[in-house]
Amino acid sequence: MTAPFGRFFLPGPTEVVPEVLAAQQHPMVGHRGEQTEALLGALDAPLRAVFRTANPVVIAAASATGLMEAAIRNGVRRRVLCLVNGAFSERFVHIGVACGKDVLRADLPWGETFEPDVVRRLVSQSGADAVTLVHSETSTGALAPLAEIAQAVRETPDVLLLVDAVTSLGGCPIESDAWGIDFVLTGSQKALALPPGLALGVASARMLERARTLPHRGLYLDLIPYDAQARKRQTPYTPALSLLFALDLQLTRIAAAGGIEARWERHRAMLECTERWVADRGEALGVAFLPKAGRRSWTVSCLTVAGERTGGSVAKRMETRGFVIGAGYGKLRDASIRIGHMGDHTVKELEILLGALEEVLRRG
Ligand SMILES: *Cc1c(COP(=O)(O)O)cnc(C)c1O
């Protein structure tokens, strides 16, 4: 049943190492008892280190989309500007509409990124009180210049920046506090390399202040109780305990491997490895990066495929060789493939994957 580690390169869920999977077998404990408090206490500092924040990290039993919705419900007073350059950034539009907000969308062709000057202009003209941004657009492999965009957004007073960092947090630099991000969220099954089921996020003081004034935040996704309980090492509702045991071990492993900065570096090396491979062989093999250099995600590479091939056919042929990669996503489904080089993968395993991909592509 179990293939050796290093064959599964979906851009989420990502491959989970056996010992982290096994940590979920910890026996149940009372979710209001001392053991859970101790567990949440143990998670606190290492989670803040990963999010680079002094604020408590909120943990919800939900997929990442749960906290995307929380971002809208708790962060948008009236009008939200959604920066759309792919499928996940478009999801914020759907959530905003579903939550009854006044949604203003700005679109770029898929694969491109919003640049700070454009964002500065859009925000100042929009009349919006919040902006949504996807840092690493998993459908296109494009990485937004988040630090500079955050600075641009803050030039207009009273506008909150809500960031989906689902495939970037844990895989490339994010300074939640230093960059002044009002809400940053991720899911357990991407760069943190855990099984799916946890959504994690951090709200700024500004965000919580805003949330307190908003009616109809809902119940399950109201950030105020999550924040209040997190400060007491509790959760408002039954936490996904098995996943928390896995998270505890994974955070210990991250610290033991040199901390979050070492993890960022490993991901940068995996992007650079992929870039070298495409530069050397891409033209001959009929593949090319969709996003331009300098705007490529450190965790997911989206490569366009030429000719008769489709993303699905390439992914299928990789599977017969024992490797899993992603086809394209949404409207890029046929036109591209996606390699999720994130989580606990290394350059060594990625090189083996790229070797197999080269053989698949050479055969037509
Ligand atoms: C995977 C992903 C999501 C959605 O996550 P779910 O856990 O499926 O809800 C949202 N945004 C981005 C950028 C993603 O990659």
Coordinates of C-alpha atoms and ligand atoms in Angstrom, one line a residue:
M1 CA 0.0 0.0 0.0
T2 CA 2.6 2.6 1.0
A3 CA 5.0 3.9 -1.6
P4 CA 8.3 5.3 -0.3
F5 CA 8.2 8.9 0.8
G6 CA 8.9 11.4 -2.0
R7 CA 6.5 10.3 -4.8
F8 CA 3.5 12.4 -4.0
F9 CA 3.8 16.0 -5.3
L10 CA 0.2 17.2 -5.4
P11 CA -0.1 20.9 -4.5
G12 CA -2.3 19.8 -1.6
P13 CA -2.9 17.7 0.1
T14 CA 0.8 17.2 0.4
E15 CA 2.7 14.1 1.4
V16 CA 2.8 13.5 5.2
V17 CA 5.7 11.7 6.8
P18 CA 4.8 8.4 8.5
E19 CA 5.7 9.5 12.0
V20 CA 3.3 12.5 11.7
L21 CA 0.6 10.3 10.4
A22 CA 1.2 7.9 13.3
A23 CA 1.0 10.8 15.9
Q24 CA -2.7 10.8 15.2
Q25 CA -3.1 7.5 16.9
H26 CA -2.7 9.2 20.3
P27 CA -5.6 8.1 22.6
M28 CA -8.4 10.5 23.1
V29 CA -8.2 13.0 26.0
G30 CA -11.0 15.2 27.4
H31 CA -11.2 18.3 25.3
R32 CA -11.8 20.5 28.3
G33 CA -9.2 18.9 30.5
E34 CA -5.6 19.5 31.5
Q35 CA -4.1 17.4 28.8
T36 CA -5.7 19.4 26.0
E37 CA -4.7 22.7 27.7
A38 CA -1.2 21.4 27.9
L39 CA -1.3 20.4 24.3
L40 CA -2.6 23.8 23.2
G41 CA 0.0 25.4 25.5
A42 CA 2.7 23.4 23.8
L43 CA 1.5 24.5 20.3
D44 CA 1.4 28.2 21.2
A45 CA 5.0 29.4 20.9
P46 CA 6.0 27.2 18.0
L47 CA 2.9 28.3 16.0
R48 CA 3.6 31.9 16.7
A49 CA 7.2 31.3 15.4
V50 CA 5.8 29.8 12.2
F51 CA 3.4 32.8 11.7
R52 CA 5.9 35.3 12.9
T53 CA 3.5 36.9 15.3
A54 CA 3.0 37.9 18.9
N55 CA -0.7 37.2 18.7
P56 CA -2.3 33.9 19.4
V57 CA -2.8 31.6 16.4
V58 CA -6.4 30.5 16.0
I59 CA -7.0 26.9 15.2
A60 CA -10.3 25.8 13.7
A61 CA -11.6 22.3 12.8
A62 CA -12.2 23.3 9.2
S63 CA -10.5 23.3 5.8
A64 CA -8.8 26.5 4.8
T65 CA -11.9 27.8 3.2
G66 CA -13.5 28.0 6.6
L67 CA -11.1 30.7 7.6
M68 CA -11.4 32.4 4.2
E69 CA -15.0 32.8 5.1
A70 CA -14.1 33.9 8.7
A71 CA -11.8 36.6 7.1
I72 CA -14.8 38.0 5.2
R73 CA -17.3 37.8 8.0
N74 CA -15.0 39.3 10.6
G75 CA -13.0 41.7 8.4
V76 CA -15.4 43.4 6.0
R77 CA -17.6 46.1 7.1
R78 CA -19.4 46.9 3.9
R79 CA -17.3 46.7 0.7
V80 CA -14.5 44.3 -0.1
L81 CA -12.0 44.6 -2.9
C82 CA -11.1 41.2 -4.2
L83 CA -7.8 40.9 -6.1
V84 CA -8.4 38.0 -8.6
N85 CA -5.7 36.3 -10.5
G86 CA -6.7 32.7 -10.2
A87 CA -9.2 30.2 -8.9
F88 CA -8.5 30.6 -5.2
S89 CA -8.5 34.4 -5.3
E90 CA -11.8 34.2 -7.1
R91 CA -13.2 32.1 -4.2
F92 CA -13.1 35.2 -2.0
V93 CA -15.5 36.8 -4.5
H94 CA -18.0 33.9 -4.0
I95 CA -17.6 34.0 -0.3
G96 CA -18.1 37.8 -0.2
V97 CA -21.3 37.5 -2.2
A98 CA -22.5 34.6 -0.1
C99 CA -22.0 36.6 3.0
G100 CA -23.9 39.6 1.7
K101 CA -21.0 41.9 1.3
D102 CA -20.6 44.5 -1.5
V103 CA -17.9 42.9 -3.6
L104 CA -15.7 44.8 -6.0
R105 CA -13.4 42.6 -8.0
A106 CA -10.3 43.5 -9.9
D107 CA -9.1 40.8 -12.4
L108 CA -5.7 40.0 -13.9
P109 CA -5.0 37.3 -16.4
W110 CA -4.2 34.0 -14.6
G111 CA -0.5 33.7 -14.0
E112 CA 0.1 37.4 -13.5
T113 CA 0.4 39.1 -10.1
F114 CA -1.0 42.4 -8.6
E115 CA 1.9 44.8 -8.1
P116 CA 2.0 47.4 -5.3
D117 CA 1.4 50.4 -7.5
V118 CA -1.7 48.9 -9.0
V119 CA -3.0 47.8 -5.6
R120 CA -2.3 51.3 -4.1
R121 CA -4.5 52.8 -6.9
L122 CA -7.2 50.2 -6.7
V123 CA -7.5 50.5 -2.9
S124 CA -7.6 54.3 -2.9
Q125 CA -10.3 54.5 -5.6
S126 CA -12.4 51.5 -4.4
G127 CA -14.1 52.8 -1.3
A128 CA -13.5 49.4 0.1
D129 CA -12.8 48.8 3.8
A130 CA -11.0 45.5 3.2
V131 CA -8.9 43.8 0.5
T132 CA -8.5 40.1 -0.2
L133 CA -5.3 38.7 -1.6
V134 CA -4.0 35.2 -2.3
H135 CA -0.3 35.2 -1.6
S136 CA 0.6 32.0 -3.5
E137 CA -2.1 31.3 -6.1
T138 CA -2.1 27.6 -6.2
S139 CA -4.0 27.4 -9.5
T140 CA -1.3 29.4 -11.4
G141 CA 1.9 29.1 -9.2
A142 CA 2.1 32.9 -9.0
L143 CA 3.5 34.6 -5.8
A144 CA 2.4 38.1 -4.9
P145 CA 4.9 40.6 -3.5
L146 CA 3.1 40.5 -0.2
A147 CA 5.3 42.8 1.9
E148 CA 5.1 45.6 -0.7
I149 CA 1.4 45.1 -1.2
A150 CA 0.8 45.3 2.5
Q151 CA 2.6 48.6 2.6
A152 CA 0.6 49.9 -0.3
V153 CA -2.7 48.9 1.3
R154 CA -1.8 50.6 4.6
E155 CA -1.5 54.0 2.8
T156 CA -5.3 54.2 2.8
P157 CA -6.5 54.4 6.4
D158 CA -8.9 51.9 7.8
V159 CA -8.6 49.3 5.1
L160 CA -7.8 45.8 6.3
L161 CA -5.7 43.3 4.4
L162 CA -7.0 39.7 4.4
V163 CA -4.5 37.2 3.1
D164 CA -4.9 33.6 2.0
A165 CA -1.4 32.1 2.6
V166 CA -2.6 28.6 2.2
T167 CA 0.3 27.4 0.0
S168 CA 2.9 30.0 1.2
L169 CA 2.8 29.9 5.0
G170 CA 5.5 27.5 6.1
G171 CA 7.1 27.5 2.6
C172 CA 8.3 31.1 2.0
P173 CA 8.8 34.2 4.1
I174 CA 5.7 35.8 5.7
E175 CA 6.0 38.3 8.5
S176 CA 2.5 38.5 9.8
D177 CA 3.2 41.3 12.4
A178 CA 6.1 43.1 10.8
W179 CA 4.3 43.5 7.4
G180 CA 1.1 44.6 9.1
I181 CA -1.2 41.9 7.7
D182 CA -4.6 42.0 9.4
F183 CA -5.6 38.4 8.8
V184 CA -3.4 35.6 7.5
L185 CA -4.7 32.1 7.1
T186 CA -3.6 28.6 6.0
G187 CA -4.7 25.0 6.1
S188 CA -2.9 22.0 7.5
Q189 CA -2.6 20.1 4.3
K190 CA -0.3 22.3 2.3
A191 CA 3.1 23.6 3.2
L192 CA 2.8 22.5 6.8
A193 CA 2.5 18.9 5.5
L194 CA -0.2 17.6 7.8
P195 CA -3.4 15.8 6.9
P196 CA -6.3 18.0 5.9
G197 CA -8.8 19.3 8.5
L198 CA -7.2 22.2 10.4
A199 CA -7.4 25.9 9.4
L200 CA -5.0 28.2 11.2
G201 CA -4.9 31.9 11.2
V202 CA -3.8 35.1 13.0
A203 CA -5.8 38.3 13.4
S204 CA -4.3 41.7 14.1
A205 CA -5.6 43.8 16.9
R206 CA -7.2 46.0 14.2
M207 CA -9.0 43.1 12.8
L208 CA -10.4 42.0 16.1
E209 CA -11.5 45.5 16.9
R210 CA -13.3 45.7 13.6
A211 CA -14.9 42.3 14.1
R212 CA -16.4 43.3 17.4
T213 CA -18.4 46.0 15.6
L214 CA -19.8 43.8 12.9
P215 CA -23.2 42.2 13.1
H216 CA -23.9 38.7 11.6
R217 CA -20.4 37.3 12.0
G218 CA -22.1 33.9 12.3
L219 CA -21.4 31.5 15.1
Y220 CA -18.8 28.9 14.1
L221 CA -16.6 31.3 12.3
D222 CA -16.8 34.2 14.7
L223 CA -13.1 35.0 15.5
I224 CA -13.8 36.7 18.8
P225 CA -14.4 33.5 20.8
Y226 CA -11.6 31.7 19.0
D227 CA -9.2 34.5 20.0
A228 CA -10.5 34.7 23.6
Q229 CA -10.3 31.0 24.0
A230 CA -6.8 30.7 22.4
R231 CA -5.5 33.1 25.0
K232 CA -6.7 30.7 27.6
R233 CA -5.3 27.6 25.8
Q234 CA -8.8 26.5 25.0
T235 CA -10.9 26.3 21.9
P236 CA -14.6 27.3 21.6
Y237 CA -15.7 24.0 20.1
T238 CA -14.3 20.5 20.2
P239 CA -10.8 20.7 18.6
A240 CA -9.7 18.1 16.0
L241 CA -7.6 16.4 18.7
S242 CA -5.9 13.8 16.5
L243 CA -4.7 16.5 14.1
L244 CA -3.4 18.6 17.0
F245 CA -1.2 15.7 18.1
A246 CA 0.1 15.5 14.6
L247 CA 0.6 19.3 14.5
D248 CA 2.5 19.2 17.8
L249 CA 5.0 16.6 16.4
Q250 CA 5.3 18.5 13.1
L251 CA 6.1 21.8 14.9
T252 CA 8.8 19.9 16.9
R253 CA 10.2 18.5 13.7
I254 CA 10.3 22.0 12.1
A255 CA 12.2 23.4 15.1
A256 CA 14.6 20.5 15.1
A257 CA 15.3 21.0 11.4
G258 CA 16.5 24.5 11.9
G259 CA 13.3 26.4 12.4
I260 CA 11.0 28.2 9.9
E261 CA 13.8 30.1 8.1
A262 CA 15.5 26.8 7.3
R263 CA 12.2 25.5 6.0
W264 CA 11.8 28.6 3.8
E265 CA 15.3 28.0 2.4
R266 CA 14.6 24.4 1.5
H267 CA 11.5 25.5 -0.4
R268 CA 13.5 28.2 -2.2
A269 CA 16.0 25.6 -3.2
M270 CA 13.2 23.4 -4.6
L271 CA 11.9 26.3 -6.7
E272 CA 15.4 27.0 -8.0
C273 CA 15.9 23.4 -8.8
T274 CA 12.7 23.4 -10.9
E275 CA 13.7 26.7 -12.5
R276 CA 17.1 25.3 -13.5
W277 CA 15.4 22.2 -14.9
V278 CA 13.0 24.2 -17.0
A279 CA 15.8 26.6 -18.2
D280 CA 17.9 23.6 -19.3
R281 CA 15.2 21.3 -20.8
G282 CA 11.9 23.1 -20.9
E283 CA 12.1 24.2 -24.5
A284 CA 13.0 20.8 -25.8
L285 CA 10.3 19.2 -23.6
G286 CA 7.6 21.7 -24.4
V287 CA 7.1 23.0 -20.9
A288 CA 7.4 26.6 -19.6
F289 CA 6.7 28.4 -16.3
L290 CA 3.4 30.2 -16.4
P291 CA 4.4 33.1 -14.0
K292 CA 7.4 35.2 -14.8
A293 CA 10.7 35.0 -12.9
G294 CA 10.6 36.7 -9.5
R295 CA 6.9 36.0 -9.2
R296 CA 7.0 32.2 -8.8
S297 CA 5.7 30.4 -5.8
W298 CA 8.3 28.7 -3.7
T299 CA 5.9 25.8 -3.1
V300 CA 4.0 25.1 -6.4
S301 CA 5.3 25.3 -9.9
C302 CA 2.7 25.7 -12.7
L303 CA 4.1 24.7 -16.1
T304 CA 2.3 25.1 -19.3
V305 CA 2.4 22.1 -21.6
A306 CA 2.6 22.4 -25.4
G307 CA 1.2 20.3 -28.3
E308 CA -1.1 17.4 -28.1
R309 CA -0.6 16.8 -24.4
T310 CA -2.9 17.9 -21.6
G311 CA -2.1 18.4 -18.0
G312 CA -4.3 15.4 -17.2
S313 CA -2.5 13.1 -19.6
V314 CA 0.9 14.0 -18.3
A315 CA -0.3 13.5 -14.7
K316 CA -1.7 10.2 -15.6
R317 CA 1.4 8.9 -17.2
M318 CA 3.4 10.1 -14.2
E319 CA 1.1 8.0 -12.1
T320 CA 1.9 4.8 -14.0
R321 CA 5.5 5.5 -13.0
G322 CA 4.5 5.8 -9.4
F323 CA 4.5 9.6 -9.1
V324 CA 1.7 12.0 -8.3
I325 CA 1.6 15.5 -9.7
G326 CA -1.3 17.9 -10.3
A327 CA -3.0 18.5 -13.6
G328 CA -3.9 22.2 -14.1
Y329 CA -6.6 23.8 -12.1
G330 CA -9.9 25.2 -13.3
K331 CA -9.6 26.8 -16.7
L332 CA -5.9 25.8 -16.8
R333 CA -6.7 22.2 -16.3
D334 CA -5.6 21.0 -19.7
A335 CA -3.1 23.6 -20.4
S336 CA -0.7 23.0 -17.5
I337 CA 0.7 20.7 -14.9
R338 CA 1.4 21.6 -11.3
I339 CA 4.2 20.3 -9.1
G340 CA 3.7 20.8 -5.4
H341 CA 7.2 20.9 -4.1
M342 CA 6.2 21.7 -0.6
G343 CA 6.0 20.4 2.9
D344 CA 8.6 17.8 3.8
H345 CA 10.0 17.2 0.3
T346 CA 13.6 17.9 -0.5
V347 CA 15.6 18.8 -3.6
K348 CA 16.9 15.2 -3.7
E349 CA 13.4 13.8 -4.1
L350 CA 12.3 16.6 -6.5
E351 CA 15.2 15.7 -8.8
I352 CA 14.0 12.1 -9.0
L353 CA 10.5 13.4 -9.8
L354 CA 11.8 15.7 -12.5
G355 CA 13.8 12.8 -14.0
A356 CA 10.6 10.8 -14.3
L357 CA 8.8 13.8 -15.8
E358 CA 11.5 14.3 -18.4
E359 CA 11.0 10.7 -19.5
V360 CA 7.3 11.1 -19.7
L361 CA 7.6 14.3 -21.7
R362 CA 10.2 13.0 -24.1
R363 CA 7.9 10.2 -25.2
G364 CA 5.5 12.6 -26.8
Ligands
LIG1 C1 -6.0 24.6 -1.1 C2 -6.2 26.1 -1.1 C3 -7.4 26.6 -0.6 C4 -8.6 25.8 -0.1 O1 -8.3 25.0 0.9 P1 -9.3 24.0 1.5 O2 -8.5 23.4 2.6 O3 -9.6 23.0 0.4 O4 -10.5 24.7 1.9 C5 -7.5 28.0 -0.5 N1 -6.6 28.8 -1.0 C6 -5.5 28.3 -1.6 C7 -4.4 29.3 -2.2 C8 -5.2 26.9 -1.7 O5 -4.1 26.4 -2.2

